[in-house]
mmCIF file of C-alpha atoms in Angstrom:
data_model
loop_
_atom_site.group_PDB
_atom_site.id
_atom_site.type_symbol
_atom_site.label_atom_id
_atom_site.label_comp_id
_atom_site.label_asym_id
_atom_site.label_seq_id
_atom_site.Cartn_x
_atom_site.Cartn_y
_atom_site.Cartn_z
ATOM 1 C CA MET A 283 101.903 -26.702 39.462
ATOM 2 C CA SER A 284 104.471 -25.586 42.044
ATOM 3 C CA ASP A 285 108.102 -26.613 41.613
ATOM 4 C CA HIS A 286 109.593 -24.288 44.220
ATOM 5 C CA ASP A 287 110.840 -27.286 46.204
ATOM 6 C CA LYS A 288 113.043 -28.249 43.233
ATOM 7 C CA SER A 289 114.907 -24.940 43.279
ATOM 8 C CA LEU A 290 118.664 -25.233 43.623
ATOM 9 C CA TRP A 291 118.614 -22.098 45.756
ATOM 10 C CA LEU A 292 116.247 -23.713 48.253
ATOM 11 C CA LYS A 293 118.452 -26.807 48.434
ATOM 12 C CA THR A 294 121.679 -24.851 49.013
ATOM 13 C CA CYS A 295 120.487 -21.901 51.123
ATOM 14 C CA ARG A 296 122.554 -21.455 54.282
ATOM 15 C CA GLU A 297 120.810 -18.376 55.680
ATOM 16 C CA HIS A 298 117.968 -18.893 58.153
ATOM 17 C CA VAL A 299 115.420 -16.479 59.562
ATOM 18 C CA VAL A 300 113.951 -16.802 63.046
ATOM 19 C CA ASP A 301 110.434 -15.470 62.724
ATOM 20 C CA HIS A 302 108.035 -14.502 65.482
ATOM 21 C CA PRO A 303 104.420 -15.558 64.902
ATOM 22 C CA LEU A 304 101.755 -12.935 65.311
ATOM 23 C CA ASN A 305 99.440 -13.858 68.168
ATOM 24 C CA GLY A 306 97.093 -10.950 68.692
ATOM 25 C CA ASP A 307 97.338 -7.267 67.820
ATOM 26 C CA LEU A 308 100.507 -5.244 67.309
ATOM 27 C CA THR A 309 101.249 -1.528 66.784
ATOM 28 C CA VAL A 310 104.389 -0.407 64.915
ATOM 29 C CA ASP A 311 105.789 2.562 63.040
ATOM 30 C CA LEU A 312 106.072 0.654 59.761
ATOM 31 C CA ALA A 313 104.327 -2.432 58.405
ATOM 32 C CA VAL A 314 105.998 -4.135 55.451
ATOM 33 C CA ILE A 315 104.001 -6.508 53.251
ATOM 34 C CA GLY A 316 106.135 -9.025 51.378
ATOM 35 C CA GLY A 317 109.412 -10.756 52.212
ATOM 36 C CA GLY A 318 111.374 -10.167 49.017
ATOM 37 C CA TYR A 319 114.285 -7.848 48.255
ATOM 38 C CA SER A 320 112.248 -4.640 48.562
ATOM 39 C CA GLY A 321 110.411 -5.699 51.706
ATOM 40 C CA CYS A 322 113.414 -7.094 53.558
ATOM 41 C CA THR A 323 115.634 -4.141 52.660
ATOM 42 C CA ALA A 324 112.864 -1.793 53.793
ATOM 43 C CA ALA A 325 112.509 -3.626 57.109
ATOM 44 C CA LEU A 326 116.280 -3.572 57.671
ATOM 45 C CA THR A 327 116.590 0.135 56.781
ATOM 46 C CA ALA A 328 113.722 1.156 59.059
ATOM 47 C CA ALA A 329 114.880 -0.974 61.981
ATOM 48 C CA GLN A 330 118.403 0.413 61.715
ATOM 49 C CA ALA A 331 116.909 3.921 61.797
ATOM 50 C CA GLY A 332 115.205 3.126 65.112
ATOM 51 C CA ALA A 333 111.657 2.599 63.823
ATOM 52 C CA SER A 334 109.517 -0.270 65.056
ATOM 53 C CA VAL A 335 108.829 -2.630 62.148
ATOM 54 C CA CYS A 336 106.694 -5.670 61.398
ATOM 55 C CA LEU A 337 107.225 -7.549 58.128
ATOM 56 C CA LEU A 338 104.329 -9.786 57.052
ATOM 57 C CA GLU A 339 105.013 -12.535 54.497
ATOM 58 C CA ALA A 340 102.230 -14.798 53.228
ATOM 59 C CA GLN A 341 104.611 -17.741 52.622
ATOM 60 C CA ASP A 342 108.312 -17.991 53.526
ATOM 61 C CA ILE A 343 110.965 -15.306 53.079
ATOM 62 C CA GLY A 344 112.038 -15.344 49.427
ATOM 63 C CA HIS A 345 109.150 -17.543 48.307
ATOM 64 C CA GLY A 346 108.495 -15.307 45.285
ATOM 65 C CA GLY A 347 110.790 -14.018 42.579
ATOM 66 C CA SER A 348 113.523 -13.048 45.059
ATOM 67 C CA GLY A 349 114.202 -16.704 45.789
ATOM 68 C CA ARG A 350 113.745 -18.052 42.271
ATOM 69 C CA ASN A 351 115.781 -15.809 39.967
ATOM 70 C CA VAL A 352 119.129 -16.268 38.244
ATOM 71 C CA GLY A 353 121.133 -14.402 40.873
ATOM 72 C CA LEU A 354 122.734 -11.736 38.680
ATOM 73 C CA ALA A 355 123.337 -8.544 40.659
ATOM 74 C CA ASN A 356 123.310 -6.208 37.664
ATOM 75 C CA ALA A 357 123.774 -2.468 37.313
ATOM 76 C CA GLY A 358 120.899 -0.583 35.686
ATOM 77 C CA LEU A 359 117.745 -1.811 33.984
ATOM 78 C CA TRP A 360 117.130 -3.754 30.794
ATOM 79 C CA LEU A 361 116.714 -0.397 29.060
ATOM 80 C CA PRO A 362 119.762 1.544 27.881
ATOM 81 C CA PRO A 363 120.147 5.068 29.320
ATOM 82 C CA GLU A 364 118.594 7.021 26.423
ATOM 83 C CA ASP A 365 115.425 4.931 26.619
ATOM 84 C CA ILE A 366 115.162 5.571 30.372
ATOM 85 C CA ARG A 367 115.474 9.323 29.804
ATOM 86 C CA ALA A 368 112.884 9.165 27.029
ATOM 87 C CA HIS A 369 110.354 7.686 29.454
ATOM 88 C CA LEU A 370 111.188 9.673 32.596
ATOM 89 C CA GLY A 371 112.725 12.897 31.318
ATOM 90 C CA LYS A 372 116.351 13.883 31.714
ATOM 91 C CA GLN A 373 116.390 14.835 35.400
ATOM 92 C CA ALA A 374 114.405 11.866 36.716
ATOM 93 C CA GLY A 375 116.073 9.567 34.199
ATOM 94 C CA ASP A 376 119.584 10.574 35.202
ATOM 95 C CA ARG A 377 118.702 10.101 38.879
ATOM 96 C CA LEU A 378 117.462 6.561 38.284
ATOM 97 C CA ILE A 379 120.446 5.739 36.058
ATOM 98 C CA ASP A 380 122.887 6.925 38.740
ATOM 99 C CA LEU A 381 121.080 5.110 41.563
ATOM 100 C CA LEU A 382 120.978 1.802 39.726
ATOM 101 C CA ALA A 383 124.541 2.147 38.460
ATOM 102 C CA ALA A 384 125.517 1.969 42.137
ATOM 103 C CA ALA A 385 123.038 -0.820 42.967
ATOM 104 C CA PRO A 386 125.552 -3.710 42.809
ATOM 105 C CA ALA A 387 127.832 -1.803 45.196
ATOM 106 C CA ASP A 388 124.856 -1.391 47.555
ATOM 107 C CA VAL A 389 124.117 -5.129 47.370
ATOM 108 C CA PHE A 390 127.687 -6.270 47.983
ATOM 109 C CA ASP A 391 128.098 -3.712 50.764
ATOM 110 C CA LEU A 392 125.060 -5.122 52.577
ATOM 111 C CA ILE A 393 126.409 -8.651 52.111
ATOM 112 C CA GLU A 394 129.737 -7.692 53.680
ATOM 113 C CA ARG A 395 128.273 -5.513 56.422
ATOM 114 C CA TYR A 396 125.845 -8.135 57.687
ATOM 115 C CA GLY A 397 127.895 -11.232 56.882
ATOM 116 C CA ILE A 398 125.266 -12.648 54.517
ATOM 117 C CA ASP A 399 126.291 -16.155 53.472
ATOM 118 C CA CYS A 400 125.225 -16.020 49.811
ATOM 119 C CA ASP A 401 128.314 -16.936 47.759
ATOM 120 C CA PRO A 402 128.984 -13.403 46.446
ATOM 121 C CA VAL A 403 131.233 -13.219 43.381
ATOM 122 C CA ARG A 404 131.826 -9.709 42.068
ATOM 123 C CA ASN A 405 133.618 -10.568 38.832
ATOM 124 C CA GLY A 406 131.169 -8.830 36.511
ATOM 125 C CA THR A 407 128.569 -9.980 34.024
ATOM 126 C CA LEU A 408 128.642 -10.682 30.295
ATOM 127 C CA HIS A 409 125.762 -9.687 28.022
ATOM 128 C CA CYS A 410 126.428 -11.995 25.078
ATOM 129 C CA ALA A 411 125.555 -11.280 21.440
ATOM 130 C CA HIS A 412 123.719 -14.306 20.051
ATOM 131 C CA SER A 413 123.794 -12.875 16.489
ATOM 132 C CA ALA A 414 125.167 -10.042 14.356
ATOM 133 C CA SER A 415 122.083 -7.970 15.170
ATOM 134 C CA GLY A 416 122.635 -8.722 18.850
ATOM 135 C CA LEU A 417 126.159 -7.336 18.566
ATOM 136 C CA LYS A 418 124.791 -4.112 17.070
ATOM 137 C CA ASP A 419 122.482 -3.803 20.069
ATOM 138 C CA LEU A 420 125.455 -4.259 22.404
ATOM 139 C CA GLN A 421 127.424 -1.615 20.509
ATOM 140 C CA ARG A 422 124.552 0.828 21.053
ATOM 141 C CA ARG A 423 124.352 -0.040 24.735
ATOM 142 C CA HIS A 424 128.112 0.253 25.120
ATOM 143 C CA ALA A 425 128.138 3.758 23.641
ATOM 144 C CA GLN A 426 125.287 4.953 25.843
ATOM 145 C CA LEU A 427 126.613 3.376 29.027
ATOM 146 C CA SER A 428 130.122 4.690 28.393
ATOM 147 C CA ALA A 429 128.669 8.184 28.011
ATOM 148 C CA THR A 430 127.301 7.927 31.571
ATOM 149 C CA GLY A 431 130.755 6.983 32.883
ATOM 150 C CA ALA A 432 130.023 3.270 33.269
ATOM 151 C CA PRO A 433 133.254 1.200 33.058
ATOM 152 C CA VAL A 434 131.805 -1.273 30.535
ATOM 153 C CA LYS A 435 133.879 -2.943 27.839
ATOM 154 C CA LEU A 436 132.794 -4.371 24.491
ATOM 155 C CA LEU A 437 134.563 -7.660 23.831
ATOM 156 C CA PRO A 438 135.100 -9.111 20.334
ATOM 157 C CA ALA A 439 134.055 -12.652 19.520
ATOM 158 C CA ASP A 440 137.397 -14.270 20.386
ATOM 159 C CA GLN A 441 137.467 -12.654 23.825
ATOM 160 C CA ALA A 442 133.824 -13.593 24.416
ATOM 161 C CA THR A 443 134.758 -17.192 23.623
ATOM 162 C CA GLN A 444 137.691 -17.013 26.013
ATOM 163 C CA ARG A 445 135.576 -15.579 28.839
ATOM 164 C CA THR A 446 132.537 -17.839 28.430
ATOM 165 C CA GLY A 447 134.086 -21.056 27.128
ATOM 166 C CA SER A 448 131.546 -21.009 24.262
ATOM 167 C CA ALA A 449 132.134 -20.220 20.588
ATOM 168 C CA ALA A 450 128.457 -19.367 20.075
ATOM 169 C CA PHE A 451 128.695 -15.595 20.535
ATOM 170 C CA HIS A 452 129.567 -12.684 18.245
ATOM 171 C CA GLY A 453 130.864 -10.614 21.147
ATOM 172 C CA ALA A 454 129.907 -9.587 24.673
ATOM 173 C CA LEU A 455 129.415 -6.508 26.822
ATOM 174 C CA PHE A 456 131.363 -6.835 30.078
ATOM 175 C CA ASP A 457 130.196 -4.896 33.131
ATOM 176 C CA PRO A 458 132.708 -5.124 36.005
ATOM 177 C CA ARG A 459 130.316 -3.450 38.464
ATOM 178 C CA ALA A 460 128.058 -6.497 38.612
ATOM 179 C CA GLY A 461 128.330 -10.059 39.912
ATOM 180 C CA THR A 462 126.493 -13.162 41.066
ATOM 181 C CA ILE A 463 124.942 -14.232 44.349
ATOM 182 C CA GLN A 464 122.855 -17.059 45.761
ATOM 183 C CA PRO A 465 119.613 -15.081 45.534
ATOM 184 C CA LEU A 466 117.547 -16.875 48.184
ATOM 185 C CA SER A 467 120.410 -16.720 50.675
ATOM 186 C CA TYR A 468 120.737 -12.985 50.026
ATOM 187 C CA VAL A 469 117.090 -12.179 50.738
ATOM 188 C CA ARG A 470 116.988 -14.418 53.792
ATOM 189 C CA GLY A 471 120.193 -12.801 54.988
ATOM 190 C CA LEU A 472 118.545 -9.403 54.681
ATOM 191 C CA ALA A 473 115.588 -10.666 56.744
ATOM 192 C CA ARG A 474 117.922 -12.145 59.347
ATOM 193 C CA ALA A 475 119.795 -8.836 59.603
ATOM 194 C CA ALA A 476 116.497 -6.955 59.906
ATOM 195 C CA ALA A 477 115.407 -9.237 62.748
ATOM 196 C CA GLU A 478 118.731 -8.707 64.510
ATOM 197 C CA ALA A 479 118.165 -4.960 64.201
ATOM 198 C CA GLY A 480 114.799 -5.299 65.919
ATOM 199 C CA ALA A 481 112.305 -5.881 63.104
ATOM 200 C CA ARG A 482 109.598 -8.457 63.737
ATOM 201 C CA ILE A 483 109.524 -10.987 60.892
ATOM 202 C CA VAL A 484 106.245 -12.887 60.543
ATOM 203 C CA THR A 485 105.898 -15.605 57.895
ATOM 204 C CA GLN A 486 102.920 -17.724 56.837
ATOM 205 C CA CYS A 487 100.783 -14.661 57.602
ATOM 206 C CA PRO A 488 98.941 -13.193 54.593
ATOM 207 C CA VAL A 489 97.437 -9.733 54.891
ATOM 208 C CA GLN A 490 93.722 -10.116 54.222
ATOM 209 C CA SER A 491 92.724 -6.457 54.198
ATOM 210 C CA MET A 492 94.058 -3.021 55.026
ATOM 211 C CA GLN A 493 92.332 0.268 55.699
ATOM 212 C CA TYR A 494 93.324 3.737 56.856
ATOM 213 C CA ASP A 495 91.505 4.779 60.032
ATOM 214 C CA ASN A 496 92.126 7.714 62.390
ATOM 215 C CA GLY A 497 95.620 8.441 61.103
ATOM 216 C CA GLN A 498 96.912 4.874 61.022
ATOM 217 C CA TRP A 499 96.753 1.784 58.882
ATOM 218 C CA VAL A 500 95.008 -1.336 60.145
ATOM 219 C CA LEU A 501 96.156 -4.588 58.521
ATOM 220 C CA LYS A 502 94.046 -7.659 59.119
ATOM 221 C CA THR A 503 95.717 -11.093 59.132
ATOM 222 C CA PRO A 504 94.502 -14.573 60.211
ATOM 223 C CA HIS A 505 96.502 -14.160 63.426
ATOM 224 C CA GLY A 506 95.684 -10.626 64.514
ATOM 225 C CA LEU A 507 95.728 -6.963 63.538
ATOM 226 C CA VAL A 508 98.800 -4.868 62.807
ATOM 227 C CA ARG A 509 98.416 -1.108 63.197
ATOM 228 C CA ALA A 510 101.036 1.110 61.611
ATOM 229 C CA LYS A 511 101.704 4.747 60.817
ATOM 230 C CA SER A 512 103.221 3.790 57.449
ATOM 231 C CA VAL A 513 103.047 0.833 55.045
ATOM 232 C CA ILE A 514 105.345 -0.466 52.329
ATOM 233 C CA GLN A 515 104.040 -3.134 49.981
ATOM 234 C CA GLY A 516 106.675 -5.150 48.149
ATOM 235 C CA THR A 517 104.708 -8.088 46.803
ATOM 236 C CA ASN A 518 105.636 -7.452 43.141
ATOM 237 C CA ALA A 519 104.627 -10.478 40.986
ATOM 238 C CA TYR A 520 103.540 -12.579 43.984
ATOM 239 C CA HIS A 521 100.720 -10.433 45.277
ATOM 240 C CA GLN A 522 98.321 -12.548 47.341
ATOM 241 C CA GLY A 523 94.893 -11.161 48.152
ATOM 242 C CA LEU A 524 94.475 -7.436 48.923
ATOM 243 C CA GLN A 525 92.833 -6.739 45.586
ATOM 244 C CA ALA A 526 92.366 -3.062 46.473
ATOM 245 C CA THR A 527 96.134 -2.548 46.316
ATOM 246 C CA ALA A 528 96.976 -5.097 43.614
ATOM 247 C CA THR A 529 99.270 -3.684 40.941
ATOM 248 C CA ASP A 530 98.993 -4.289 37.207
ATOM 249 C CA TYR A 531 101.828 -5.976 35.340
ATOM 250 C CA VAL A 532 102.433 -8.473 32.559
ATOM 251 C CA PRO A 533 103.443 -11.821 34.095
ATOM 252 C CA VAL A 534 106.457 -13.302 32.328
ATOM 253 C CA TYR A 535 107.815 -16.689 33.420
ATOM 254 C CA TYR A 536 111.424 -17.791 33.594
ATOM 255 C CA PHE A 537 112.785 -21.267 34.318
ATOM 256 C CA GLN A 538 116.136 -22.777 35.244
ATOM 257 C CA PHE A 539 117.779 -26.197 35.281
ATOM 258 C CA PHE A 540 121.165 -27.157 36.663
ATOM 259 C CA THR A 541 123.853 -29.794 36.203
ATOM 260 C CA ALA A 542 125.626 -31.823 38.839
ATOM 261 C CA PRO A 543 128.909 -30.247 40.010
ATOM 262 C CA LEU A 544 131.291 -30.376 37.052
ATOM 263 C CA SER A 545 134.716 -31.959 37.114
ATOM 264 C CA ASP A 546 137.689 -29.664 37.632
ATOM 265 C CA ASN A 547 138.622 -29.911 33.924
ATOM 266 C CA LEU A 548 135.133 -29.013 32.724
ATOM 267 C CA ARG A 549 134.788 -26.311 35.329
ATOM 268 C CA ALA A 550 138.050 -24.692 34.174
ATOM 269 C CA SER A 551 136.801 -24.552 30.564
ATOM 270 C CA ILE A 552 133.485 -22.783 31.260
ATOM 271 C CA LEU A 553 133.263 -19.258 32.707
ATOM 272 C CA PRO A 554 136.749 -19.460 34.237
ATOM 273 C CA GLY A 555 136.371 -15.888 35.513
ATOM 274 C CA GLY A 556 133.079 -16.579 37.259
ATOM 275 C CA GLU A 557 130.929 -14.042 35.390
ATOM 276 C CA GLY A 558 127.166 -14.378 35.128
ATOM 277 C CA CYS A 559 125.778 -14.311 31.588
ATOM 278 C CA TRP A 560 122.683 -13.746 29.508
ATOM 279 C CA ASP A 561 122.235 -13.276 25.769
ATOM 280 C CA THR A 562 120.571 -10.829 23.399
ATOM 281 C CA GLY A 563 118.005 -13.304 22.097
ATOM 282 C CA LEU A 564 114.373 -12.184 21.989
ATOM 283 C CA VAL A 565 113.637 -15.335 24.007
ATOM 284 C CA MET A 566 116.536 -14.853 26.383
ATOM 285 C CA THR A 567 118.942 -17.481 27.713
ATOM 286 C CA SER A 568 121.036 -17.132 30.883
ATOM 287 C CA PHE A 569 123.866 -19.233 32.278
ATOM 288 C CA ARG A 570 126.191 -19.081 35.267
ATOM 289 C CA MET A 571 128.120 -21.254 37.707
ATOM 290 C CA ASP A 572 127.308 -21.690 41.376
ATOM 291 C CA ALA A 573 129.835 -22.026 44.186
ATOM 292 C CA GLU A 574 129.978 -25.837 43.866
ATOM 293 C CA GLY A 575 130.597 -25.812 40.114
ATOM 294 C CA ARG A 576 127.092 -26.538 38.871
ATOM 295 C CA LEU A 577 126.178 -24.872 35.593
ATOM 296 C CA ILE A 578 122.755 -23.227 35.815
ATOM 297 C CA ILE A 579 120.994 -22.551 32.517
ATOM 298 C CA GLY A 580 117.647 -20.850 32.063
ATOM 299 C CA GLY A 581 115.218 -19.332 29.624
ATOM 300 C CA MET A 582 111.798 -17.766 29.276
ATOM 301 C CA GLY A 583 108.904 -20.136 29.891
ATOM 302 C CA ASP A 584 106.498 -21.555 32.436
ATOM 303 C CA LEU A 585 107.296 -25.058 33.662
ATOM 304 C CA GLY A 586 103.886 -25.171 35.329
ATOM 305 C CA GLN A 587 102.090 -25.324 31.963
ATOM 306 C CA ALA A 588 101.878 -27.762 29.075
ATOM 307 C CA GLY A 589 105.169 -26.451 27.658
ATOM 308 C CA ARG A 590 107.276 -27.988 30.439
ATOM 309 C CA THR A 591 108.469 -30.900 28.275
ATOM 310 C CA VAL A 592 109.281 -28.556 25.398
ATOM 311 C CA HIS A 593 111.229 -26.157 27.607
ATOM 312 C CA ALA A 594 113.186 -29.004 29.224
ATOM 313 C CA ALA A 595 114.096 -30.526 25.825
ATOM 314 C CA TRP A 596 115.233 -27.123 24.549
ATOM 315 C CA CYS A 597 117.347 -26.593 27.644
ATOM 316 C CA ARG A 598 119.246 -29.860 27.120
ATOM 317 C CA ARG A 599 119.896 -29.001 23.490
ATOM 318 C CA LYS A 600 120.883 -25.426 24.310
ATOM 319 C CA LEU A 601 123.392 -26.646 26.877
ATOM 320 C CA ALA A 602 125.090 -28.858 24.275
ATOM 321 C CA GLU A 603 124.955 -26.079 21.681
ATOM 322 C CA LEU A 604 126.669 -23.568 23.941
ATOM 323 C CA PHE A 605 129.101 -26.047 25.487
ATOM 324 C CA PRO A 606 129.724 -29.135 23.326
ATOM 325 C CA GLN A 607 131.960 -30.490 26.088
ATOM 326 C CA LEU A 608 128.766 -30.867 28.156
ATOM 327 C CA SER A 609 126.863 -32.823 25.497
ATOM 328 C CA GLY A 610 125.088 -35.659 27.273
ATOM 329 C CA GLN A 611 125.392 -33.967 30.652
ATOM 330 C CA SER A 612 122.176 -34.523 32.557
ATOM 331 C CA LEU A 613 120.173 -31.606 33.927
ATOM 332 C CA THR A 614 118.724 -31.882 37.404
ATOM 333 C CA GLU A 615 115.046 -31.087 37.846
ATOM 334 C CA GLY A 616 114.037 -27.479 37.203
ATOM 335 C CA TRP A 617 112.023 -24.618 38.659
ATOM 336 C CA HIS A 618 110.437 -21.413 37.449
ATOM 337 C CA GLY A 619 109.467 -17.998 38.728
ATOM 338 C CA ARG A 620 107.204 -15.134 37.746
ATOM 339 C CA ILE A 621 108.467 -11.710 36.649
ATOM 340 C CA ALA A 622 106.394 -8.520 36.911
ATOM 341 C CA MET A 623 106.969 -6.780 33.586
ATOM 342 C CA THR A 624 105.840 -3.240 32.827
ATOM 343 C CA SER A 625 105.236 -2.030 29.274
ATOM 344 C CA ASP A 626 108.085 0.477 29.461
ATOM 345 C CA HIS A 627 110.325 -1.844 31.544
ATOM 346 C CA ILE A 628 110.653 0.806 34.271
ATOM 347 C CA PRO A 629 109.769 -0.043 37.902
ATOM 348 C CA LYS A 630 106.821 1.773 39.434
ATOM 349 C CA ILE A 631 106.101 3.194 42.872
ATOM 350 C CA THR A 632 102.424 3.650 43.639
ATOM 351 C CA GLN A 633 101.040 5.852 46.410
ATOM 352 C CA ILE A 634 98.400 3.430 47.696
ATOM 353 C CA GLY A 635 97.280 5.778 50.477
ATOM 354 C CA PRO A 636 98.571 8.201 53.120
ATOM 355 C CA ASN A 637 102.123 7.209 54.139
ATOM 356 C CA ALA A 638 101.774 4.039 52.059
ATOM 357 C CA LEU A 639 103.885 3.041 49.062
ATOM 358 C CA SER A 640 103.987 0.015 46.781
ATOM 359 C CA ALA A 641 106.805 -0.906 44.386
ATOM 360 C CA HIS A 642 106.655 -3.379 41.519
ATOM 361 C CA GLY A 643 107.734 -4.014 37.947
ATOM 362 C CA TYR A 644 111.452 -4.727 38.110
ATOM 363 C CA SER A 645 111.053 -6.593 34.810
ATOM 364 C CA GLY A 646 113.582 -9.283 35.665
ATOM 365 C CA ARG A 647 116.091 -6.996 37.419
ATOM 366 C CA GLY A 648 114.994 -7.534 41.012
ATOM 367 C CA ILE A 649 118.216 -7.739 43.006
ATOM 368 C CA GLY A 650 119.749 -4.293 42.553
ATOM 369 C CA PRO A 651 116.594 -2.235 41.961
ATOM 370 C CA GLY A 652 114.667 -4.116 44.656
ATOM 371 C CA THR A 653 117.371 -3.344 47.194
ATOM 372 C CA VAL A 654 117.571 0.330 46.213
ATOM 373 C CA PHE A 655 113.801 0.859 46.037
ATOM 374 C CA GLY A 656 113.233 -0.773 49.427
ATOM 375 C CA ARG A 657 115.781 1.485 51.111
ATOM 376 C CA LEU A 658 114.640 4.712 49.479
ATOM 377 C CA MET A 659 110.940 4.128 50.112
ATOM 378 C CA VAL A 660 111.714 3.889 53.825
ATOM 379 C CA GLU A 661 113.922 6.994 53.779
ATOM 380 C CA SER A 662 111.186 8.903 51.940
ATOM 381 C CA LEU A 663 108.513 7.907 54.472
ATOM 382 C CA LEU A 664 110.652 8.498 57.564
ATOM 383 C CA GLN A 665 111.770 11.911 56.349
ATOM 384 C CA ASP A 666 108.438 12.802 54.727
ATOM 385 C CA ASP A 667 110.300 13.686 51.543
ATOM 386 C CA PRO A 668 108.943 12.259 48.255
ATOM 387 C CA ASP A 669 111.983 13.614 46.402
ATOM 388 C CA LEU A 670 114.020 10.812 47.965
ATOM 389 C CA LEU A 671 112.125 8.184 45.956
ATOM 390 C CA PRO A 672 114.041 6.617 43.034
ATOM 391 C CA VAL A 673 111.117 7.371 40.679
ATOM 392 C CA PRO A 674 108.175 9.696 41.259
ATOM 393 C CA ALA A 675 105.217 7.969 42.893
ATOM 394 C CA VAL A 676 101.991 7.712 40.895
ATOM 395 C CA PRO A 677 98.466 7.476 42.337
ATOM 396 C CA GLU A 678 97.759 4.307 40.371
ATOM 397 C CA TYR A 679 99.243 2.209 37.591
ATOM 398 C CA ARG A 680 97.349 0.235 34.983
ATOM 399 C CA GLU A 681 98.395 -2.192 32.271
ATOM 400 C CA SER A 682 96.051 -3.321 29.493
ATOM 401 C CA TRP A 683 95.508 -6.843 28.194
ATOM 402 C CA THR A 684 97.819 -8.431 30.768
ATOM 403 C CA GLY A 685 96.353 -11.924 30.376
ATOM 404 C CA LEU A 686 96.549 -11.803 26.593
ATOM 405 C CA ARG A 687 100.099 -10.528 26.656
ATOM 406 C CA ARG A 688 101.120 -13.202 29.148
ATOM 407 C CA ALA A 689 99.740 -15.840 26.744
ATOM 408 C CA TYR A 690 101.598 -14.165 23.868
ATOM 409 C CA PHE A 691 104.953 -14.335 25.668
ATOM 410 C CA GLU A 692 104.453 -17.919 26.835
ATOM 411 C CA THR A 693 103.249 -19.124 23.437
ATOM 412 C CA GLY A 694 106.163 -17.400 21.726
ATOM 413 C CA ALA A 695 108.698 -18.919 24.115
ATOM 414 C CA THR A 696 107.180 -22.387 23.772
ATOM 415 C CA LEU A 697 107.098 -22.252 19.961
ATOM 416 C CA MET A 698 110.662 -20.940 19.796
ATOM 417 C CA HIS A 699 111.892 -23.662 22.142
ATOM 418 C CA LEU A 700 109.929 -26.316 20.233
ATOM 419 C CA ILE A 701 111.534 -25.281 16.946
ATOM 420 C CA LYS A 702 115.029 -25.036 18.434
ATOM 421 C CA ALA A 703 114.698 -28.358 20.235
ATOM 422 C CA ARG A 704 113.979 -30.124 16.928
ATOM 423 C CA LEU A 705 116.685 -28.550 14.796
#
């Protein structure tokens, strides 16, 4: 079941991309597969560097997770710094930590530089402690982030209440580096800027096969062949076809509903500072305001499965629990997206062939990392320098029991929401 047409981001997107259909064969320096954050940033970076570029998107720009997410432009990954170093080692870990600490600045700089109309609000984010154990987790994160020089601040319960408008939290971790955007407008703005820089944007054009022949890649599509010296694949959790270069991940689903624009009084009582929020719950909840004063609330779960009714009922109850002043407020429709989760929650870059890279596994942190990874993959290919990559490339990446683990996450989210909806 597809509910992409119910997305608030689709309804309110003000950025438009003029694409150029592929009619026959084309030869370029770089072919980009996938029109999400990584792909569009890669196309923009390469075009600005003077390379000829063709971006091929099977659907529309932002059709996948880039156009469906919460719109929090966060710094870093889900993992705290010590966990990143434990997985990557100190040198590689510190490099990734530093790169992603600056990711929100990269995002907001691109928005300003190219005039992307995506409602940017850089007032920070709040990671909210849903319990006493959640507060202990935030204390650990605060200590580790502060040690890296991050300007984060741990807020006590009364300040968390003041900042969110909800008395449900034991405290919150405030990160002033981050902010919120209209995520579909951002990715379409990147594609528009790439096209203005000379990149050819082709939508509704899935890549059916690709092979390396005589020093160049040959990509077959329903509308012609694209030959390229280099390839970047940024399909992430919305990989379509091309099984030879499909990447392994655990699919995790996340849904969102939204209210009608709130009255001025209600709007002043909820997130008056405009931060974006998520909590420390194992089955996470997020909430934020959009530019028109709609409250957007989301949680883990697949609205395309039998649990849709359960997830929707939980969402209504959760809204009233967090904000009693909104009890009885109706929620408008709802949509969901798919997240590519890796076991260690660290994004991967795969060397899928000569001069060909694929990135995936942002684990729910697509905006900042996707932007950074797209840019650095291009710089690495153009300069023939693998040390420029944000993480070392691997020849392949495999996950085990992905289908079983997907069922585990969805069943857990559904059961949790069923129990909470009935309390």
